[in-house]
PDB file of C-alpha atoms in Angstrom:
ATOM      1  CA  ALA A 136       0.000   0.000   0.000  1.00  0.00           C
ATOM      2  CA  PHE A 137       2.856   2.366   0.875  1.00  0.00           C
ATOM      3  CA  SER A 138       4.488   1.648  -2.510  1.00  0.00           C
ATOM      4  CA  LYS A 139       1.248   2.455  -4.352  1.00  0.00           C
ATOM      5  CA  VAL A 140       0.828   5.736  -2.463  1.00  0.00           C
ATOM      6  CA  ARG A 141       4.468   6.659  -3.084  1.00  0.00           C
ATOM      7  CA  MET A 142       4.156   5.851  -6.789  1.00  0.00           C
ATOM      8  CA  ARG A 143       1.035   8.030  -7.106  1.00  0.00           C
ATOM      9  CA  PHE A 144       2.869  10.875  -5.363  1.00  0.00           C
ATOM     10  CA  THR A 145       5.856  10.503  -7.647  1.00  0.00           C
ATOM     11  CA  VAL A 146       3.673  10.520 -10.760  1.00  0.00           C
ATOM     12  CA  ARG A 147       1.819  13.615  -9.556  1.00  0.00           C
ATOM     13  CA  GLU A 148       5.085  15.303  -8.692  1.00  0.00           C
ATOM     14  CA  MET A 149       6.532  14.540 -12.110  1.00  0.00           C
ATOM     15  CA  ALA A 150       3.367  15.777 -13.809  1.00  0.00           C
ATOM     16  CA  HIS A 151       3.496  18.978 -11.768  1.00  0.00           C
ATOM     17  CA  GLN A 152       7.165  19.519 -12.639  1.00  0.00           C
ATOM     18  CA  TRP A 153       6.385  18.830 -16.283  1.00  0.00           C
ATOM     19  CA  MET A 154       3.612  21.447 -16.294  1.00  0.00           C
ATOM     20  CA  GLU A 155       5.919  23.957 -14.631  1.00  0.00           C
ATOM     21  CA  TRP A 156       8.608  23.271 -17.211  1.00  0.00           C
ATOM     22  CA  MET A 157       6.106  23.661 -20.046  1.00  0.00           C
ATOM     23  CA  GLU A 158       4.894  26.926 -18.555  1.00  0.00           C
ATOM     24  CA  TRP A 159       8.403  28.327 -18.237  1.00  0.00           C
ATOM     25  CA  THR A 160       9.360  27.048 -21.673  1.00  0.00           C
ATOM     26  CA  GLY A 161       6.306  28.677 -23.201  1.00  0.00           C
ATOM     27  CA  MET A 162       7.151  31.926 -21.478  1.00  0.00           C
ATOM     28  CA  GLY A 163      10.728  31.627 -22.696  1.00  0.00           C
ATOM     29  CA  ILE A 164       9.648  31.044 -26.279  1.00  0.00           C
ATOM     30  CA  THR A 165       7.177  33.923 -26.100  1.00  0.00           C
ATOM     31  CA  LEU A 166       9.850  36.205 -24.644  1.00  0.00           C
ATOM     32  CA  SER A 167      12.341  35.146 -27.331  1.00  0.00           C
ATOM     33  CA  VAL A 168       9.849  35.805 -30.137  1.00  0.00           C
ATOM     34  CA  PHE A 169       8.903  39.170 -28.623  1.00  0.00           C
ATOM     35  CA  THR A 170      12.573  40.136 -28.274  1.00  0.00           C
ATOM     36  CA  MET A 171      13.281  39.106 -31.858  1.00  0.00           C
ATOM     37  CA  ILE A 172      10.336  41.106 -33.222  1.00  0.00           C
ATOM     38  CA  ALA A 173      11.243  44.134 -31.107  1.00  0.00           C
ATOM     39  CA  GLY A 174      14.864  43.910 -32.227  1.00  0.00           C
ATOM     40  CA  LEU A 175      13.887  43.615 -35.885  1.00  0.00           C
ATOM     41  CA  GLY A 176      11.521  46.564 -35.524  1.00  0.00           C
ATOM     42  CA  ALA A 177      14.238  48.683 -33.909  1.00  0.00           C
ATOM     43  CA  TRP A 178      16.688  47.716 -36.671  1.00  0.00           C
ATOM     44  CA  ILE A 179      14.171  48.705 -39.367  1.00  0.00           C
ATOM     45  CA  VAL A 180      13.613  52.093 -37.703  1.00  0.00           C
ATOM     46  CA  VAL A 181      17.372  52.742 -37.548  1.00  0.00           C
ATOM     47  CA  MET A 182      17.868  51.706 -41.197  1.00  0.00           C
ATOM     48  CA  LEU A 183      14.950  53.872 -42.335  1.00  0.00           C
ATOM     49  CA  TRP A 184      16.566  56.815 -40.582  1.00  0.00           C
ATOM     50  CA  ARG A 185      20.021  55.983 -41.921  1.00  0.00           C
ATOM     51  CA  ASN A 186      18.881  55.606 -45.546  1.00  0.00           C
ATOM     52  CA  HIS A 187      16.311  58.412 -45.491  1.00  0.00           C
ATOM     53  CA  ARG A 188      16.086  60.608 -48.578  1.00  0.00           C
ATOM     54  CA  PRO A 189      14.150  63.901 -48.890  1.00  0.00           C
ATOM     55  CA  ALA A 190      10.664  63.630 -50.378  1.00  0.00           C
ATOM     56  CA  GLN A 191      11.602  65.808 -53.337  1.00  0.00           C
ATOM     57  CA  ASP A 192      14.314  63.307 -54.280  1.00  0.00           C
ATOM     58  CA  ALA A 193      11.639  61.117 -55.900  1.00  0.00           C
ATOM     59  CA  ASN A 194      11.054  63.808 -58.561  1.00  0.00           C
ATOM     60  CA  MET A 195      14.722  64.422 -59.342  1.00  0.00           C
ATOM     61  CA  GLY A 196      15.263  61.338 -61.487  1.00  0.00           C
ATOM     62  CA  THR A 197      14.260  60.582 -65.047  1.00  0.00           C
ATOM     63  CA  GLN A 198      10.621  61.131 -65.951  1.00  0.00           C
ATOM     64  CA  PRO A 199       8.951  58.829 -68.518  1.00  0.00           C
ATOM     65  CA  SER A 200       8.562  61.810 -70.862  1.00  0.00           C
ATOM     66  CA  ASP A 201      12.204  62.938 -70.618  1.00  0.00           C
ATOM     67  CA  PRO A 202      14.498  62.800 -73.686  1.00  0.00           C
ATOM     68  CA  ASP A 203      16.753  60.203 -72.027  1.00  0.00           C
ATOM     69  CA  ALA A 204      13.785  57.873 -71.528  1.00  0.00           C
ATOM     70  CA  ALA A 205      12.811  58.268 -75.198  1.00  0.00           C
ATOM     71  CA  ALA A 206      16.422  57.720 -76.264  1.00  0.00           C
ATOM     72  CA  ALA A 207      16.550  54.482 -74.265  1.00  0.00           C
ATOM     73  CA  ILE A 208      13.422  53.246 -76.048  1.00  0.00           C
ATOM     74  CA  ALA A 209      14.950  54.132 -79.411  1.00  0.00           C
ATOM     75  CA  ALA A 210      18.133  52.251 -78.524  1.00  0.00           C
ATOM     76  CA  LEU A 211      16.152  49.179 -77.456  1.00  0.00           C
ATOM     77  CA  ARG A 212      14.276  49.293 -80.754  1.00  0.00           C
ATOM     78  CA  GLY A 213      17.571  49.373 -82.650  1.00  0.00           C
ATOM     79  CA  ALA A 214      19.934  46.621 -83.733  1.00  0.00           C
ATOM     80  CA  ARG A 215      21.751  44.656 -81.016  1.00  0.00           C
ATOM     81  CA  PRO A 216      21.055  46.817 -77.955  1.00  0.00           C
ATOM     82  CA  ARG A 217      23.336  46.322 -74.977  1.00  0.00           C
ATOM     83  CA  VAL A 218      21.648  47.074 -71.674  1.00  0.00           C
ATOM     84  CA  VAL A 219      22.494  47.033 -67.969  1.00  0.00           C
ATOM     85  CA  VAL A 220      19.811  47.363 -65.288  1.00  0.00           C
ATOM     86  CA  THR A 221      21.116  48.306 -61.852  1.00  0.00           C
ATOM     87  CA  GLY A 222      19.624  48.771 -58.421  1.00  0.00           C
ATOM     88  CA  VAL A 223      19.839  47.489 -54.872  1.00  0.00           C
ATOM     89  CA  SER A 224      18.322  44.133 -53.896  1.00  0.00           C
ATOM     90  CA  GLY A 225      14.527  44.390 -53.938  1.00  0.00           C
ATOM     91  CA  SER A 226      14.355  47.120 -56.594  1.00  0.00           C
ATOM     92  CA  GLY A 227      13.070  44.719 -59.247  1.00  0.00           C
ATOM     93  CA  LYS A 228      16.048  44.868 -61.590  1.00  0.00           C
ATOM     94  CA  THR A 229      15.953  41.153 -62.416  1.00  0.00           C
ATOM     95  CA  THR A 230      12.217  41.291 -63.155  1.00  0.00           C
ATOM     96  CA  LEU A 231      12.649  44.315 -65.440  1.00  0.00           C
ATOM     97  CA  SER A 232      15.648  42.714 -67.148  1.00  0.00           C
ATOM     98  CA  ARG A 233      13.641  39.568 -67.931  1.00  0.00           C
ATOM     99  CA  ARG A 234      10.772  41.648 -69.296  1.00  0.00           C
ATOM    100  CA  LEU A 235      13.155  43.640 -71.496  1.00  0.00           C
ATOM    101  CA  ALA A 236      14.724  40.427 -72.757  1.00  0.00           C
ATOM    102  CA  ASP A 237      11.306  39.011 -73.667  1.00  0.00           C
ATOM    103  CA  VAL A 238       9.992  42.139 -75.386  1.00  0.00           C
ATOM    104  CA  CYS A 239      13.198  43.056 -77.238  1.00  0.00           C
ATOM    105  CA  ASP A 240      14.457  39.520 -77.974  1.00  0.00           C
ATOM    106  CA  LEU A 241      17.647  39.966 -75.957  1.00  0.00           C
ATOM    107  CA  LYS A 242      19.922  37.498 -74.201  1.00  0.00           C
ATOM    108  CA  PHE A 243      19.240  37.762 -70.478  1.00  0.00           C
ATOM    109  CA  GLY A 244      22.127  37.423 -68.058  1.00  0.00           C
ATOM    110  CA  SER A 245      21.453  37.011 -64.340  1.00  0.00           C
ATOM    111  CA  VAL A 246      24.460  38.114 -62.320  1.00  0.00           C
ATOM    112  CA  ASP A 247      23.365  35.916 -59.413  1.00  0.00           C
ATOM    113  CA  GLN A 248      23.184  32.910 -61.708  1.00  0.00           C
ATOM    114  CA  ILE A 249      26.565  33.805 -63.185  1.00  0.00           C
ATOM    115  CA  GLN A 250      28.361  34.099 -59.867  1.00  0.00           C
ATOM    116  CA  PHE A 251      26.901  31.380 -57.608  1.00  0.00           C
ATOM    117  CA  VAL A 252      28.102  27.760 -57.729  1.00  0.00           C
ATOM    118  CA  GLU A 253      25.338  25.370 -58.790  1.00  0.00           C
ATOM    119  CA  SER A 254      25.950  22.920 -55.928  1.00  0.00           C
ATOM    120  CA  GLY A 255      24.757  25.458 -53.345  1.00  0.00           C
ATOM    121  CA  GLY A 256      26.223  26.578 -50.038  1.00  0.00           C
ATOM    122  CA  TRP A 257      26.143  30.189 -51.290  1.00  0.00           C
ATOM    123  CA  LYS A 258      29.624  29.698 -52.734  1.00  0.00           C
ATOM    124  CA  THR A 259      30.711  31.856 -55.672  1.00  0.00           C
ATOM    125  CA  HIS A 260      32.850  31.131 -58.702  1.00  0.00           C
ATOM    126  CA  SER A 261      36.270  32.676 -59.117  1.00  0.00           C
ATOM    127  CA  SER A 262      36.558  36.093 -60.766  1.00  0.00           C
ATOM    128  CA  GLU A 263      37.907  34.448 -63.913  1.00  0.00           C
ATOM    129  CA  VAL A 264      34.900  32.149 -64.252  1.00  0.00           C
ATOM    130  CA  LYS A 265      32.444  34.968 -63.557  1.00  0.00           C
ATOM    131  CA  LEU A 266      34.104  37.194 -66.156  1.00  0.00           C
ATOM    132  CA  ALA A 267      34.064  34.406 -68.758  1.00  0.00           C
ATOM    133  CA  ARG A 268      30.352  33.793 -68.157  1.00  0.00           C
ATOM    134  CA  CYS A 269      29.600  37.499 -68.381  1.00  0.00           C
ATOM    135  CA  ARG A 270      31.508  37.788 -71.670  1.00  0.00           C
ATOM    136  CA  GLU A 271      29.537  34.848 -73.047  1.00  0.00           C
ATOM    137  CA  VAL A 272      26.315  36.811 -72.501  1.00  0.00           C
ATOM    138  CA  MET A 273      27.830  39.962 -74.044  1.00  0.00           C
ATOM    139  CA  GLN A 274      28.703  38.119 -77.269  1.00  0.00           C
ATOM    140  CA  HIS A 275      25.079  37.315 -78.107  1.00  0.00           C
ATOM    141  CA  SER A 276      24.185  38.360 -81.655  1.00  0.00           C
ATOM    142  CA  THR A 277      20.777  39.962 -80.991  1.00  0.00           C
ATOM    143  CA  GLY A 278      21.869  42.029 -78.010  1.00  0.00           C
ATOM    144  CA  TRP A 279      21.799  41.416 -74.281  1.00  0.00           C
ATOM    145  CA  VAL A 280      20.651  42.697 -70.908  1.00  0.00           C
ATOM    146  CA  LEU A 281      22.403  42.156 -67.568  1.00  0.00           C
ATOM    147  CA  ASP A 282      20.639  42.705 -64.248  1.00  0.00           C
ATOM    148  CA  SER A 283      23.646  44.229 -62.489  1.00  0.00           C
ATOM    149  CA  VAL A 284      27.304  45.155 -62.874  1.00  0.00           C
ATOM    150  CA  MET A 285      29.900  42.784 -61.436  1.00  0.00           C
ATOM    151  CA  ARG A 286      33.108  44.397 -60.294  1.00  0.00           C
ATOM    152  CA  CYS A 287      35.211  41.923 -62.271  1.00  0.00           C
ATOM    153  CA  ALA A 288      33.380  42.902 -65.495  1.00  0.00           C
ATOM    154  CA  GLU A 289      33.224  46.684 -65.063  1.00  0.00           C
ATOM    155  CA  GLN A 290      36.064  47.374 -67.503  1.00  0.00           C
ATOM    156  CA  ASP A 291      34.575  45.088 -70.144  1.00  0.00           C
ATOM    157  CA  LEU A 292      31.151  46.675 -69.775  1.00  0.00           C
ATOM    158  CA  ALA A 293      32.379  50.287 -69.697  1.00  0.00           C
ATOM    159  CA  GLY A 294      32.954  50.477 -73.446  1.00  0.00           C
ATOM    160  CA  ASN A 295      30.301  47.985 -74.501  1.00  0.00           C
ATOM    161  CA  VAL A 296      26.982  49.194 -73.118  1.00  0.00           C
ATOM    162  CA  ASP A 297      24.386  51.408 -74.793  1.00  0.00           C
ATOM    163  CA  VAL A 298      21.799  51.887 -72.035  1.00  0.00           C
ATOM    164  CA  VAL A 299      22.048  51.891 -68.234  1.00  0.00           C
ATOM    165  CA  ILE A 300      18.732  51.812 -66.358  1.00  0.00           C
ATOM    166  CA  HIS A 301      19.020  52.581 -62.657  1.00  0.00           C
ATOM    167  CA  LEU A 302      16.078  51.647 -60.433  1.00  0.00           C
ATOM    168  CA  ASP A 303      16.825  54.139 -57.680  1.00  0.00           C
ATOM    169  CA  TYR A 304      13.755  53.818 -55.446  1.00  0.00           C
ATOM    170  CA  SER A 305      13.352  54.974 -51.858  1.00  0.00           C
ATOM    171  CA  TYR A 306      14.580  52.691 -49.089  1.00  0.00           C
ATOM    172  CA  PRO A 307      11.094  52.019 -47.608  1.00  0.00           C
ATOM    173  CA  ALA A 308       9.877  50.896 -51.046  1.00  0.00           C
ATOM    174  CA  VAL A 309      12.700  48.434 -51.688  1.00  0.00           C
ATOM    175  CA  LEU A 310      12.741  47.232 -48.065  1.00  0.00           C
ATOM    176  CA  TRP A 311       9.043  46.303 -48.159  1.00  0.00           C
ATOM    177  CA  ARG A 312       9.514  44.548 -51.504  1.00  0.00           C
ATOM    178  CA  LEU A 313      12.450  42.559 -50.183  1.00  0.00           C
ATOM    179  CA  ILE A 314      10.668  41.529 -46.983  1.00  0.00           C
ATOM    180  CA  GLN A 315       7.754  40.156 -49.009  1.00  0.00           C
ATOM    181  CA  ARG A 316      10.022  38.385 -51.485  1.00  0.00           C
ATOM    182  CA  SER A 317      12.318  36.889 -48.857  1.00  0.00           C
ATOM    183  CA  PHE A 318       9.612  35.393 -46.675  1.00  0.00           C
ATOM    184  CA  TRP A 319       7.774  34.061 -49.721  1.00  0.00           C
ATOM    185  CA  ARG A 320      10.989  32.274 -50.694  1.00  0.00           C
ATOM    186  CA  VAL A 321      11.345  30.965 -47.155  1.00  0.00           C
ATOM    187  CA  TYR A 322       7.779  29.646 -47.272  1.00  0.00           C
ATOM    188  CA  THR A 323       8.074  28.024 -50.713  1.00  0.00           C
ATOM    189  CA  LYS A 324      11.680  26.821 -50.190  1.00  0.00           C
ATOM    190  CA  GLU A 325      12.384  27.937 -53.736  1.00  0.00           C
ATOM    191  CA  LYS A 326      15.795  27.007 -55.139  1.00  0.00           C
ATOM    192  CA  LEU A 327      17.419  30.200 -56.350  1.00  0.00           C
ATOM    193  CA  PHE A 328      19.404  31.180 -59.433  1.00  0.00           C
ATOM    194  CA  GLY A 329      19.520  27.673 -60.887  1.00  0.00           C
ATOM    195  CA  THR A 330      21.428  26.446 -57.828  1.00  0.00           C
ATOM    196  CA  GLN A 331      20.635  24.470 -54.673  1.00  0.00           C
ATOM    197  CA  ASN A 332      20.594  27.664 -52.592  1.00  0.00           C
ATOM    198  CA  THR A 333      17.474  28.484 -50.571  1.00  0.00           C
ATOM    199  CA  GLU A 334      16.635  31.279 -48.162  1.00  0.00           C
ATOM    200  CA  THR A 335      15.846  30.399 -44.544  1.00  0.00           C
ATOM    201  CA  ALA A 336      14.109  32.454 -41.871  1.00  0.00           C
ATOM    202  CA  CYS A 337      17.209  32.183 -39.691  1.00  0.00           C
ATOM    203  CA  ASN A 338      19.402  33.709 -42.413  1.00  0.00           C
ATOM    204  CA  VAL A 339      16.936  36.432 -43.347  1.00  0.00           C
ATOM    205  CA  LEU A 340      16.525  37.578 -39.727  1.00  0.00           C
ATOM    206  CA  GLN A 341      20.275  37.869 -38.999  1.00  0.00           C
ATOM    207  CA  VAL A 342      20.081  41.479 -40.155  1.00  0.00           C
ATOM    208  CA  TRP A 343      23.228  42.490 -38.269  1.00  0.00           C
ATOM    209  CA  ASP A 344      25.321  40.375 -40.668  1.00  0.00           C
ATOM    210  CA  PRO A 345      25.106  41.544 -44.322  1.00  0.00           C
ATOM    211  CA  ASP A 346      27.018  38.462 -45.463  1.00  0.00           C
ATOM    212  CA  VAL A 347      24.208  36.226 -44.179  1.00  0.00           C
ATOM    213  CA  SER A 348      20.976  38.235 -44.320  1.00  0.00           C
ATOM    214  CA  ILE A 349      19.660  39.682 -47.571  1.00  0.00           C
ATOM    215  CA  LEU A 350      17.908  42.393 -45.527  1.00  0.00           C
ATOM    216  CA  GLY A 351      21.207  43.293 -43.884  1.00  0.00           C
ATOM    217  CA  TRP A 352      22.922  43.236 -47.280  1.00  0.00           C
ATOM    218  CA  GLN A 353      20.334  45.594 -48.744  1.00  0.00           C
ATOM    219  CA  ALA A 354      20.674  48.089 -45.880  1.00  0.00           C
ATOM    220  CA  TYR A 355      24.478  47.955 -46.060  1.00  0.00           C
ATOM    221  CA  GLN A 356      24.623  48.359 -49.844  1.00  0.00           C
ATOM    222  CA  TYR A 357      21.789  50.841 -50.393  1.00  0.00           C
ATOM    223  CA  GLN A 358      23.848  54.021 -50.650  1.00  0.00           C
ATOM    224  CA  ARG A 359      26.876  52.183 -52.013  1.00  0.00           C
ATOM    225  CA  TYR A 360      24.864  50.978 -55.019  1.00  0.00           C
ATOM    226  CA  ARG A 361      23.937  54.567 -55.858  1.00  0.00           C
ATOM    227  CA  ASP A 362      27.567  55.655 -55.690  1.00  0.00           C
ATOM    228  CA  ARG A 363      28.759  52.656 -57.744  1.00  0.00           C
ATOM    229  CA  CYS A 364      26.162  53.323 -60.417  1.00  0.00           C
ATOM    230  CA  LYS A 365      27.203  56.950 -60.776  1.00  0.00           C
ATOM    231  CA  ALA A 366      30.867  55.975 -61.013  1.00  0.00           C
ATOM    232  CA  PHE A 367      30.089  53.287 -63.611  1.00  0.00           C
ATOM    233  CA  VAL A 368      28.044  55.672 -65.776  1.00  0.00           C
ATOM    234  CA  HIS A 369      30.875  58.214 -65.707  1.00  0.00           C
ATOM    235  CA  SER A 370      33.198  55.521 -67.069  1.00  0.00           C
ATOM    236  CA  CYS A 371      30.876  54.807 -70.030  1.00  0.00           C
ATOM    237  CA  PRO A 372      31.251  57.490 -72.715  1.00  0.00           C
ATOM    238  CA  GLY A 373      28.101  58.179 -74.687  1.00  0.00           C
ATOM    239  CA  VAL A 374      25.900  55.853 -72.650  1.00  0.00           C
ATOM    240  CA  ILE A 375      22.183  56.581 -72.301  1.00  0.00           C
ATOM    241  CA  PHE A 376      21.452  56.822 -68.589  1.00  0.00           C
ATOM    242  CA  VAL A 377      17.910  56.444 -67.223  1.00  0.00           C
ATOM    243  CA  ASP A 378      17.472  57.028 -63.500  1.00  0.00           C
ATOM    244  CA  PHE A 379      13.971  56.064 -62.358  1.00  0.00           C
ATOM    245  CA  ARG A 380      13.131  57.104 -58.784  1.00  0.00           C
ATOM    246  CA  GLN A 381       9.561  55.730 -58.674  1.00  0.00           C
ATOM    247  CA  PRO A 382       8.226  52.295 -59.705  1.00  0.00           C
ATOM    248  CA  GLU A 383       5.295  53.998 -61.426  1.00  0.00           C
ATOM    249  CA  HIS A 384       7.671  55.827 -63.765  1.00  0.00           C
ATOM    250  CA  THR A 385       9.354  52.558 -64.671  1.00  0.00           C
ATOM    251  CA  ASP A 386       5.991  50.942 -65.452  1.00  0.00           C
ATOM    252  CA  ILE A 387       4.877  53.852 -67.655  1.00  0.00           C
ATOM    253  CA  TRP A 388       8.170  53.798 -69.550  1.00  0.00           C
ATOM    254  CA  PHE A 389       8.004  50.032 -70.061  1.00  0.00           C
ATOM    255  CA  GLU A 390       4.438  50.265 -71.354  1.00  0.00           C
ATOM    256  CA  GLU A 391       5.589  52.857 -73.885  1.00  0.00           C
ATOM    257  CA  LEU A 392       8.427  50.560 -74.949  1.00  0.00           C
ATOM    258  CA  THR A 393       5.986  47.672 -75.351  1.00  0.00           C
ATOM    259  CA  ARG A 394       3.686  49.769 -77.557  1.00  0.00           C
ATOM    260  CA  THR A 395       6.541  50.816 -79.823  1.00  0.00           C
ATOM    261  CA  LYS A 396       7.764  47.229 -80.198  1.00  0.00           C
ATOM    262  CA  LEU A 397       4.347  45.898 -81.312  1.00  0.00           C
TER     263      LEU A 397
END
């Protein structure tokens, strides 16, 4: 009888300890999630402040009706156009590049696909391999469009590009786009750039490390991309430069290009 009573007490004690542990664990998980969300929110506020641009900056770029925008359309209608689309991650440069390639019958070159090793692990090819792949795209007979400028190919591109389109949107706009895209990729587990690479929530949320998090990379590179684009354009004599500051302007310009190509 004593053994049965003792066993019941032990079972009750274990159950009580288990419930306490579950309660504390739940509180710990809740606290961790709250801390993570609060930290991410604070980081976003700091980055918005750091990358803030005056409101009038949105009207300082190329307008769809400007001569440079019309000249870019004329060049894309011509024989063998050579185009580079630049912009920070989340600006939509790859999407626009694909659309230009489809409408204008151009060879599309994805810089991410050029540089990343197919086996995954986010490893990149050597500079020699990346340059050779980039040159292969640039030799296409009907013209080509690249969705960025690799440092190893800047000299080759400087004298061999007709149009540079810079998607220079505000930081809040590109940040929101990138957040949506990143978590959609996390959810779908999409393999990226023709490789085995996938985005994970853990990587995306490590915003303090730009080498791991695409959000951190975007914040770190936002102003640097603007400076690099300006320097690259200055090294390209006679290039047509289109600097769109609003997605709506890009859409209007692309619709005009589509009408002229039909």
